[in-house]
Amino acid sequence: MLRLRAFRPTNEKIVKIALHPTHPWLVTADASDHVSVWNWEHRQVIYELKAGGVDQRRLVGAKLEKLAEGESVPKGKPTEAIRGGSVKQVSFFDDDVRFWQLWRNRSAAAEAPSAVNQLTSAFASPAPSTKGRHFLVICCENKAIFLDLVTMRGRDVPKQDLDNKSLLCMEFLSRSSAGDSPLVAFGGSDGVIRVLSMMTWKLVRRYTGGHKGSISCLMTFMASSGEALLVSGASDGLLILWSADHGQDSRELVPKLSLKAHDGGVVAVELSRVIGGAPQLITIGADKTLAIWDTISFKELRRIKPVPKLACHSIASWCHPRAPNLDILTCVKDSYIWAIEHPTYSALTRPLCDLSSLVPPQIVAPNKKLRVYCMVAHPLQPHLVATGTNIGVIVSEFDARSLPPVVPIPTPAESREHSAVYIVERELKLLNFQLSNAANPSLGNNGSLSETGKLLGDSLQPLHVKQIKKHISTPVPHDSYSALSVSSSGKYLAIVWPDIPYFSIYKVSDWSIVDSGSARLLAWDTCCDRFAILESALPPRMPVLPKGSSSRKAKEAAAAAAQAAAAAATAASANVQVRILLDDGTSNILMRSIGSRSEPVVGLHGGALLGVAYRTSRRVSPGAATAISTIQSMPLSGFGSSSSFATYDDGFSSQRSPSEAVPQNFQLFSWETFQPVGGLLPQPEWTAWDQTVEYCALAYQHYIVICSLRPQFRYLGDVAIAYATGGVWQRRQLFVATPTTIEGVFVDAGVAPVDIETRKKKEEMKLKEAQSRALAEHGELALITVEGPQTVAEERLTLRPPMLQVVRLASFQHAPSVPPFLSLPKQSKVDGDDSTMLKEMEERKVNEIAVGGGGVTVAVTRFPTEQKRPVGPLIVVGVRDGVLWLIDRYMTVHALSLSHPGIRCRCLAAYGDAVSAVKWASRLAREHHDDLAQFMLGMGYATEALHLPGISKRLEFDLAMKSNDLKRALQCLLTMSNSRDIGQDNPGLDLNDILNLTAKKENLVEAVQGIVKFAREFLDLIDAADATAQADIAREALKRLATAGSVKGALQGHELKGLALRLANHGELTRLSGLVNNLISLGLGREAAFSAAVLGDNALMEKAWQDTGMLSEAVLHAHAHGRPTLKNLVEAWNRELQKEVEHTPSAKTDATAAFLASLEEPKLSSLSDAGKKPPIEILPPGMSALSASITIKKKPAPATDTSQQQPSKPLALEAPPASGPAEAPIGTAPSSASAAAPGTPIGASPPDAPVATQGTPIGAAPPGAPAAAAIGAAPPASETSAACDATVTPMLEDMLWSVRLSSLCAKVDWNYVE
């Protein structure tokens, strides 16, 4: 897959370019000598400066810095004011650059068979020299600029400090002792190399007597003998070698070797790593040739002209698994990146890609042609290539998902040597590897502290690997890109050449071919030696666009050809065929075609289920068609019919916008029935199934989805690991490789409801099988059971959410991205408030290094400094001998240590050995035990996690509850709440004790506060103790909680109700009645009445309502239960209402309404009658009035005045009993209803009378009891009796009243649901 990773348009042509190895930084210099640092991942410019002239910002900034530091302004011209001149080279320098430069040189030298034994690719990191700073170094003609990108301070070294000679190139000398300062060598115009110290900024060494012309390029490398060498090329055409091993020696050095390399001058030099051989030097010259040199004999191996009539101006060593035979990249001033085959072959040059097809068409002007002026390959990620052109910077990505052609073979039991099979140059080879050091970090030999007391797992020394490569006599038929895979049993090896297309299956025991044929995709079943293949013919190739034919007509023709090819490919849709390998080695076809879909198959994924991906029909744009034709027309493997970097999903899916819906084109099939399983899913890039068929990982571009397969398929979560290239399961551990890191994901499915149901069904099935077995053995006598005392120990099965935790094991960073020590907040007392807890959680989040997302927990345990990830694409072999094995593109085996206690504990817990995990975890400092205990709790090992000595009390309580150790949970709760000494029967704590506290009882206040803070935990503990019949523990917790319940405002309402229920459940009637009395005295009427209802004492409930002023509820309760105190309660209630009415201001009415109302009212006989207002009476139905009512006859009022109330009539909730037929339906007003009709709602206010009860709540109603809410408010229309006629029968009234009362009484203790 070829795609555009990043593009930055510029007005000037880019002539110099360099990439940072670990950060996504790219530095460029254009033809106008402007230098810019660009973050190609986030598309942001970090820094810009004018290097050729005088950058005014830097000049002013330098003057301000000197003034701020108190330095006097120098009389001379500052170095920032010196014009830089032409920019000759740009580069980064920091600890990462220094480390990977040394690593590249050392690993290339270690490939040679004659390399010394001590020279291996695994070596200790050099001492940090730049102390975390990142330098941008610009070599200009007149000066060198050293700019610190962290502090933005710079240092300019003029050429006057370097013998006043122009600077033309530079190189950092990597071979220096630990105490040495960094050294940088500059090539001068006089043929002399001058070395500058970056600590003293003085000249420390000269290399003289070699060149007669100006030096154009410098490079360091390491010989197979281990000697560090410096090679230089100059305009005189000479290639000269110098020794770079002399440290701070200041004498002038003479050349070791001089070679005539090119006529007209050497342009560039590059080091090439060769598999199984000594490194080689590649040079390009002004004579348009490319030469390859051996670094042992320094003889010329090959000389070619890559592009006729054009001179190369950039060279890069390349090693990509998708193009196994292409070793060198170069560029000339055209729009292509050119690739050169391996020198041992024909050394043919072919175009790798046409950059003009990658950039948007509107970027390039109609009359302008794209030209490449410089190129660099990423030193650690070979799939990234950056080019500088006349339209901007282009970062291209070449198939980041392709992996090296190597596959591990299952290791026999009790064998310390492991094997892998790989292909190189049409040869099948066997790679045997094992740990070579004596201290093997396996499970049995890992508890070791070194003499200094430091854990061996903390050391940065990598593990030494002993590996042997053996030749297998069976040759392979092709040398193009291949994919290797092994069957589940390890007996068979499959090789697929998708570019041919062809496949072969070998028997591992004797390497004989058991099956072969035409196929481009192959997938194995993880349960038996069964595989599926995709047989199809390649679509017709499209013609190459001739040079200079980037016109509109040519692009339209290419688009038409692309659409025709797509149609042809659809017509020749492939068949997925399933075959099985029998024990005798024969292959048999099980199914000739799977699935009934008509779309072409573009992917096969093996596993417990067979995954088939189909191509989605999508319209091809002309630009994409041009790119497709360009890609498919460039064979990289030496075969005319092969397509270069053309994957079967059109290569452009990664450029899809996020808003576009992901196509559902992936179907799972059963290997047994060949029928679809489930619905369509988005197509993953790869899948991984564990050996026990319990977990599955589906990898997508930006995340990995983790699923559980048993007892049914269930989504567990996703981890935000982007661009993952492969992964391997190891029990509940998934080890994932990305282009920059190695991650470990620890997975547990938790306990879901379906798991509990499945477990119950299995137990029932076992019981039925046992009964049937006993019935078969003993007949019907087996069904006879004897009843007796049986003790049933019920196990509490609690649900547990799934857990995913990500740990970063290795990365390219030299400085650790996860700090080795994390200062987690320590809690001295447990009685802190919630705000401090939240603050500590925030501080902890700040300390965490987030490497996961999507709800994924991130491990914050102290880990060692991240290990170094090997360079390039990797095959993850898995965990063997306690280490994680990896194989890189050069078929070199690497081992990542898993011996650090923080990692080893997790690995053991995931493996199922929780006891050993606790032993390993106890070696860490105690502040990290909480994190490990949380991890073990998530993995289902709560009981074992309790043995960690450093866990906090809060976590210890949770673990004890999960593991049913309720006695320990009670002790933790008493410690956290400081309530160990209260709640006993003798030193009681009632209201008077709380109100009259002395200095001696201050601890009681703390205890009550502690109980209140952990009230929810106390209730949970009581419930857990009740469920497991541990009454003593429940009683102890109940005592403390009842003590806190007697304090006003201490517990919430729902907590008080829960306390009352639990007191009644335990028969603590004395404590319950005392709780009711305390709640009454505290004014908590609802809670007191609820507790009295639980106690079953109606008198106490009535007392609770009455004494707390909630008279409406007391009246309803007395009427419902026929209490003799009903009349007294009604009188008290009406008195309260009368008081509220008297304080209510009268309603204002206008004069017209008052006059009209006076015409309808009877005339007053005396003035004394005007001041008399009848008392308010609200009576239950059937109860006689408390005072005699005055009935006044009057003429009927108009229907419009029915809302006016006679002041001489007492207010009533319901109409009193009337003698008359009940003909009118309830809720309808008769047409001739008088204004004084009984049953007028309380809310209706006459204009001349004060509003009696409008909106006045008569005691707050308990929640959930709508019938008692705001007695004075107008009742709903559904149950109102406002317009009821006086003819309503007493039976209907009593029914309506009792419905309201029952709805109130039925919702008193129904609110609390446990």
XYZ file of C-alpha atoms in Angstrom, residues 438-939:
502
model
C 23.321 -17.749 32.594
C 20.851 -15.601 34.520
C 17.784 -16.763 32.678
C 14.784 -14.608 33.609
C 12.394 -17.515 33.759
C 9.850 -18.103 36.478
C 12.146 -20.214 38.605
C 15.313 -18.151 38.488
C 14.135 -14.635 38.797
C 14.205 -13.423 42.255
C 17.464 -11.994 42.370
C 18.804 -8.780 43.657
C 22.205 -7.705 42.524
C 25.009 -6.917 44.917
C 24.027 -3.259 44.932
C 20.504 -4.170 45.980
C 18.979 -3.081 42.675
C 16.544 -5.341 40.903
C 18.097 -6.978 37.918
C 14.967 -6.242 35.911
C 15.626 -2.525 36.343
C 18.925 -2.647 34.521
C 19.034 -1.303 31.011
C 21.340 -4.047 29.800
C 19.488 -5.956 27.070
C 19.368 -9.717 27.062
C 21.977 -11.482 24.962
C 20.625 -13.916 22.436
C 22.473 -16.816 20.873
C 21.206 -17.520 17.367
C 22.288 -19.917 14.610
C 21.072 -19.843 11.002
C 20.838 -23.158 9.165
C 20.140 -23.843 5.509
C 17.209 -26.081 4.534
C 17.848 -28.118 1.413
C 14.415 -27.438 -0.094
C 14.489 -24.321 -2.298
C 11.512 -22.047 -2.781
C 10.270 -21.282 -6.287
C 9.995 -17.479 -6.060
C 11.853 -14.569 -4.510
C 9.062 -11.995 -4.494
C 7.156 -10.806 -1.442
C 5.984 -13.787 0.615
C 3.847 -14.421 3.685
C 4.583 -17.374 5.981
C 2.236 -19.096 8.422
C 2.203 -22.289 10.470
C -0.680 -24.639 11.214
C -2.040 -24.967 14.748
C -0.207 -28.264 15.328
C 3.077 -26.876 14.004
C 3.412 -29.754 11.518
C 2.889 -27.726 8.361
C 4.331 -24.489 6.989
C 2.482 -22.444 4.372
C 4.122 -19.888 2.086
C 2.049 -17.567 -0.095
C 3.454 -15.352 -2.846
C 0.524 -12.980 -3.497
C 2.263 -11.236 -6.407
C 2.603 -14.471 -8.430
C 0.020 -15.737 -7.120
C 1.180 -19.089 -5.760
C 1.230 -21.050 -2.518
C 3.108 -24.066 -1.177
C 2.612 -26.086 1.991
C 5.636 -27.899 3.450
C 5.748 -30.663 6.002
C 8.059 -29.441 8.749
C 9.460 -32.861 9.608
C 11.115 -33.473 6.214
C 10.351 -30.217 4.327
C 8.486 -32.027 1.593
C 5.757 -30.214 -0.329
C 2.316 -31.642 0.486
C 0.180 -29.118 -1.384
C 0.614 -26.205 -3.783
C -1.350 -24.231 -6.296
C -2.508 -20.808 -7.358
C -3.681 -18.626 -4.482
C -3.013 -15.160 -3.187
C -4.472 -15.491 0.330
C -4.317 -18.318 2.889
C -5.690 -18.669 6.417
C -5.347 -21.489 8.971
C -7.852 -22.897 11.425
C -6.587 -22.610 15.010
C -8.181 -25.906 16.064
C -6.922 -28.367 13.453
C -4.751 -28.588 10.326
C -7.341 -27.021 8.070
C -6.866 -23.996 5.841
C -8.712 -21.776 3.390
C -7.269 -20.305 0.186
C -8.415 -17.677 -2.272
C -7.999 -18.788 -5.879
C -8.288 -16.065 -8.485
C -6.618 -14.535 -11.509
C -4.947 -11.151 -11.341
C -6.792 -8.222 -12.912
C -5.278 -6.969 -16.174
C -2.358 -4.610 -15.740
C -2.705 -1.020 -16.743
C -0.080 0.644 -18.926
C 2.561 2.878 -17.408
C 2.017 6.566 -17.949
C 4.805 7.691 -20.300
C 7.105 10.349 -18.987
C 5.733 13.820 -19.467
C 2.185 12.640 -20.217
C 0.549 14.115 -17.139
C -2.050 15.839 -19.296
C -5.754 15.759 -18.692
C -6.408 13.298 -21.503
C -3.845 10.871 -20.130
C -5.418 11.014 -16.668
C -8.886 10.451 -18.099
C -7.593 7.473 -20.038
C -5.991 6.080 -16.893
C -9.252 6.543 -14.998
C -11.159 4.683 -17.693
C -8.585 1.879 -17.622
C -8.886 1.691 -13.838
C -12.662 1.358 -14.008
C -12.380 -1.308 -16.698
C -9.883 -3.231 -14.574
C -12.210 -2.979 -11.576
C -15.071 -4.344 -13.663
C -12.895 -7.190 -14.880
C -11.824 -8.002 -11.359
C -15.450 -8.057 -10.238
C -16.366 -10.385 -13.078
C -13.557 -12.774 -12.200
C -14.581 -12.983 -8.555
C -12.600 -15.385 -6.450
C -13.683 -18.523 -4.693
C -12.730 -19.286 -1.097
C -11.811 -22.958 -0.911
C -11.308 -24.961 2.295
C -8.877 -27.887 2.451
C -7.762 -30.209 5.248
C -4.423 -31.960 5.765
C -4.791 -35.522 7.009
C -2.340 -37.392 9.212
C -0.758 -39.114 6.224
C 0.119 -35.724 4.730
C -2.467 -35.718 1.959
C -4.583 -32.679 1.234
C -8.322 -32.992 0.636
C -10.828 -30.352 -0.449
C -13.638 -29.905 2.074
C -15.548 -27.058 0.442
C -15.021 -25.596 -2.999
C -16.729 -22.285 -2.381
C -17.764 -20.503 0.810
C -20.390 -17.791 0.902
C -22.943 -16.752 -1.662
C -21.944 -13.109 -2.020
C -21.057 -11.797 -5.444
C -18.471 -9.233 -4.311
C -14.779 -10.126 -4.790
C -12.939 -11.423 -1.736
C -10.121 -9.123 -0.618
C -9.058 -10.691 2.667
C -8.921 -13.967 4.599
C -8.397 -14.148 8.362
C -7.856 -17.451 10.115
C -8.690 -18.422 13.658
C -11.425 -20.281 15.476
C -13.744 -18.841 12.817
C -12.880 -18.074 9.208
C -13.135 -14.377 8.407
C -13.779 -13.322 4.818
C -13.575 -9.678 3.718
C -15.382 -8.525 0.586
C -14.637 -5.536 -1.594
C -17.182 -2.749 -1.236
C -18.339 -1.115 -4.420
C -17.198 2.472 -4.430
C -16.816 4.946 -7.262
C -13.177 5.540 -8.169
C -12.125 9.162 -8.564
C -9.817 10.098 -11.457
C -6.987 11.015 -9.075
C -7.257 7.704 -7.275
C -7.452 5.863 -10.583
C -4.226 7.498 -11.714
C -2.555 6.500 -8.468
C -3.869 2.952 -8.750
C -2.581 2.620 -12.298
C 0.790 4.005 -11.261
C 1.093 1.613 -8.342
C -0.028 -1.478 -10.188
C 2.224 -0.826 -13.141
C 5.513 -0.911 -11.241
C 6.611 -4.450 -10.437
C 8.998 -4.650 -7.500
C 9.609 -8.355 -7.344
C 11.233 -8.971 -10.696
C 8.107 -10.343 -12.372
C 6.294 -8.547 -15.123
C 2.856 -9.647 -13.940
C 3.321 -8.553 -10.348
C 1.844 -5.390 -8.915
C 3.960 -3.296 -6.626
C 2.428 -2.298 -3.313
C -1.019 -3.022 -4.717
C -3.032 -4.513 -1.897
C -6.404 -6.016 -2.442
C -8.359 -3.297 -0.661
C -7.465 -0.628 -3.266
C -4.842 0.989 -1.062
C -6.796 4.102 -0.266
C -9.033 3.053 2.603
C -6.794 4.793 5.117
C -7.432 8.128 3.449
C -11.152 7.851 4.099
C -12.575 10.756 6.048
C -13.733 10.031 9.603
C -17.251 11.181 8.799
C -17.632 8.525 6.121
C -19.286 5.391 7.412
C -17.055 2.347 7.760
C -18.295 -0.329 5.342
C -19.590 -3.551 6.858
C -17.816 -6.036 4.622
C -16.361 -8.697 6.954
C -18.185 -11.979 7.537
C -17.260 -14.813 9.913
C -17.894 -18.405 8.842
C -17.846 -21.672 10.739
C -15.067 -24.085 9.791
C -17.416 -27.033 10.393
C -20.647 -26.034 8.649
C -19.273 -23.290 6.367
C -22.287 -21.167 7.313
C -22.112 -17.472 8.302
C -21.805 -16.714 12.017
C -23.343 -13.423 13.079
C -23.742 -10.345 10.923
C -21.353 -8.255 8.896
C -18.564 -6.370 10.668
C -16.062 -3.720 9.546
C -13.028 -5.337 7.990
C -10.108 -5.586 10.449
C -6.506 -5.242 9.368
C -5.606 -8.441 11.206
C -7.106 -10.797 13.762
C -5.574 -12.770 16.622
C -7.203 -15.694 18.453
C -5.766 -17.233 21.584
C -4.992 -20.933 21.774
C -7.770 -21.675 24.288
C -10.322 -19.965 22.003
C -11.506 -17.678 24.779
C -10.438 -14.282 23.454
C -10.158 -12.612 20.088
C -8.553 -9.335 18.963
C -9.701 -7.446 15.871
C -7.201 -4.751 14.900
C -8.300 -1.579 13.135
C -6.322 1.469 12.111
C -6.696 3.466 15.339
C -7.705 0.854 17.932
C -7.890 -2.853 18.744
C -11.208 -4.438 19.692
C -11.022 -7.193 22.335
C -13.842 -9.753 22.420
C -14.689 -12.705 24.625
C -15.847 -15.905 22.936
C -17.162 -17.961 25.853
C -19.897 -18.628 26.848
C -20.969 -16.394 23.979
C -19.423 -13.728 21.764
C -19.187 -10.525 23.819
C -17.517 -7.181 23.232
C -15.154 -6.385 26.116
C -13.676 -3.054 25.028
C -11.136 -1.468 22.763
C -7.637 -0.193 23.402
C -6.332 2.878 21.607
C -3.252 1.292 20.059
C -2.990 2.801 16.584
C -1.359 1.302 13.490
C -0.732 -2.086 15.122
C 0.980 -4.500 12.752
C 0.594 -7.795 14.610
C -0.139 -9.435 17.927
C 0.179 -12.730 19.770
C -1.955 -14.072 22.629
C -0.401 -15.651 25.704
C -3.265 -16.772 27.936
C -4.897 -13.488 28.995
C -2.081 -11.360 27.589
C -1.975 -9.809 24.138
C 1.451 -8.602 22.986
C 1.139 -6.076 20.170
C 3.759 -4.547 17.867
C 3.263 -1.098 16.351
C 5.702 0.771 14.084
C 7.116 2.577 17.134
C 6.303 0.567 20.291
C 5.709 -2.864 21.815
C 2.606 -2.959 24.009
C 1.234 -5.548 26.404
C -2.533 -5.748 26.964
C -3.789 -7.702 29.971
C -7.360 -8.889 29.485
C -10.059 -10.385 31.683
C -13.660 -10.877 30.638
C -15.020 -10.347 34.153
C -18.306 -11.898 35.268
C -21.430 -11.076 33.269
C -25.029 -12.210 33.894
C -24.710 -14.708 31.060
C -21.772 -16.307 32.896
C -23.874 -16.826 36.019
C -26.734 -18.274 33.966
C -24.348 -20.601 32.155
C -22.851 -21.726 35.442
C -26.298 -22.498 36.892
C -27.259 -24.428 33.766
C -24.051 -26.454 33.957
C -24.719 -27.278 37.624
C -28.259 -28.347 36.779
C -26.974 -30.516 33.949
C -24.419 -32.106 36.274
C -27.129 -32.785 38.834
C -29.383 -34.366 36.223
C -26.509 -36.488 34.914
C -25.698 -37.645 38.442
C -29.343 -38.545 39.039
C -29.627 -40.423 35.770
C -26.373 -42.242 36.527
C -27.607 -43.203 40.005
C -30.948 -44.259 38.555
C -29.202 -46.498 36.063
C -27.049 -48.074 38.775
C -29.501 -48.441 41.682
C -32.917 -48.197 40.071
C -35.758 -46.254 41.617
C -34.232 -46.624 45.076
C -31.843 -43.831 44.127
C -34.755 -41.364 44.050
C -35.577 -41.904 47.736
C -34.284 -39.021 49.818
C -34.203 -38.649 53.589
C -35.105 -35.207 54.851
C -32.797 -33.863 57.502
C -30.951 -30.761 58.593
C -28.964 -29.573 55.606
C -26.472 -26.748 55.588
C -26.411 -25.005 52.247
C -23.432 -22.710 51.826
C -24.491 -20.195 49.214
C -21.637 -18.654 47.259
C -22.185 -14.999 46.445
C -21.540 -14.556 42.726
C -20.966 -10.876 42.113
C -20.785 -9.302 38.686
C -17.372 -7.996 37.657
C -16.827 -5.679 34.719
C -14.269 -6.639 32.057
C -10.770 -5.275 32.503
C -8.216 -4.165 29.936
C -4.882 -2.753 31.042
C -2.112 -1.563 28.752
C 1.590 -1.639 29.615
C 4.209 -0.235 27.256
C 7.156 -2.610 27.107
C 9.437 -1.003 24.527
C 9.708 2.096 22.376
C 12.246 4.051 20.350
C 12.596 6.749 22.995
C 15.999 6.917 24.640
C 14.570 8.986 27.495
C 11.803 7.053 29.302
C 8.292 8.121 28.410
C 7.033 6.524 31.632
C 8.997 7.876 34.612
C 10.664 5.147 36.665
C 9.274 6.536 39.923
C 5.759 7.907 40.247
C 4.880 9.865 43.374
C 1.400 8.687 44.156
C -0.436 10.710 46.851
C -0.299 9.078 50.251
C -3.324 9.340 52.555
C -2.374 9.599 56.198
C -5.914 9.642 57.564
C -8.965 8.079 56.071
C -11.387 10.679 57.399
C -10.621 13.266 54.718
C -13.548 14.733 52.892
C -14.518 13.917 49.329
C -12.875 17.022 47.890
C -9.446 15.892 49.042
C -10.115 12.451 47.580
C -11.032 13.994 44.226
C -7.949 16.195 44.365
C -5.751 13.184 44.972
C -7.374 11.364 42.099
C -6.652 14.316 39.826
C -3.029 14.397 40.977
C -2.777 10.712 40.265
C -4.180 11.204 36.775
C -1.573 13.871 36.126
C 1.155 11.437 37.098
C -0.153 8.721 34.818
C 1.184 8.294 31.323
C -1.803 7.509 29.183
C -1.038 4.882 26.548
C -4.530 3.565 26.294
C -7.973 4.908 25.623
C -11.595 3.960 25.312
C -12.084 3.352 29.003
C -8.892 1.374 29.343
C -7.024 1.467 32.609
C -3.382 2.448 32.415
C -0.831 0.815 34.651
C 0.919 3.308 36.944
C 3.116 0.847 38.754
C 6.836 1.629 38.829
C 8.217 0.050 35.708
C 11.789 -0.012 34.485
C 12.868 2.386 31.784
C 11.254 1.278 28.554
C 13.377 -1.140 26.627
C 14.522 -0.354 23.119
C 12.252 -1.483 20.338
C 14.175 -3.096 17.474
C 14.178 -1.151 14.219
C 11.710 -1.790 11.446
C 8.763 -4.172 11.113
C 8.725 -7.033 13.590
C 7.262 -10.493 13.997
C 6.098 -11.093 17.594
C 7.028 -14.663 18.449
C 5.543 -14.731 21.951
C 6.657 -15.414 25.503
C 9.092 -18.275 25.964
C 11.535 -18.770 28.822
C 10.018 -15.768 30.558
C 11.003 -13.262 27.840
C 9.168 -11.808 24.868
C 10.820 -12.795 21.584
C 10.844 -10.626 18.452
C 12.344 -11.111 14.969
C 13.175 -8.129 12.763
C 13.572 -7.624 9.025
C 17.246 -8.684 9.094
C 16.271 -12.044 10.680
C 17.867 -11.018 13.947
C 16.188 -12.257 17.140
C 15.609 -9.863 20.031
C 14.446 -10.619 23.562
C 12.497 -8.208 25.776
C 12.818 -8.855 29.483
C 9.628 -9.359 31.494
C 11.454 -9.840 34.798
C 10.521 -6.547 36.435
C 8.180 -7.281 39.377
C 5.524 -4.867 38.113
C 5.375 -6.688 34.781
C 6.054 -10.201 36.055
C 3.238 -9.882 38.598
C 0.783 -9.017 35.845
C 2.002 -11.800 33.577
C 1.648 -14.391 36.347
C -1.817 -13.167 37.306
C -2.909 -13.316 33.669
C -1.410 -16.789 33.419
C -3.440 -17.912 36.443
C -0.695 -18.209 39.077
C -2.001 -15.622 41.549
C 0.101 -16.872 44.479
C 3.353 -16.304 42.608
C 2.011 -12.969 41.403
C 1.602 -11.810 45.010
C 5.157 -12.932 45.816
C 6.521 -10.900 42.929
C 4.358 -7.885 43.744
C 5.621 -7.823 47.323
C 9.078 -6.945 45.974
C 7.834 -3.551 44.885
C 7.534 -0.598 47.222
C 4.290 -0.497 49.175
C 2.955 2.611 47.463
C 2.501 0.523 44.315
C 0.512 -2.271 45.938
C -2.839 -0.533 45.496
C -2.377 -0.443 41.736
C -1.374 -4.097 41.600
C -4.238 -5.075 43.902
C -6.695 -3.256 41.629
C -5.241 -5.202 38.703
C -5.587 -8.530 40.510
C -9.123 -7.618 41.539
C -9.947 -6.983 37.884
C -8.453 -10.356 36.959
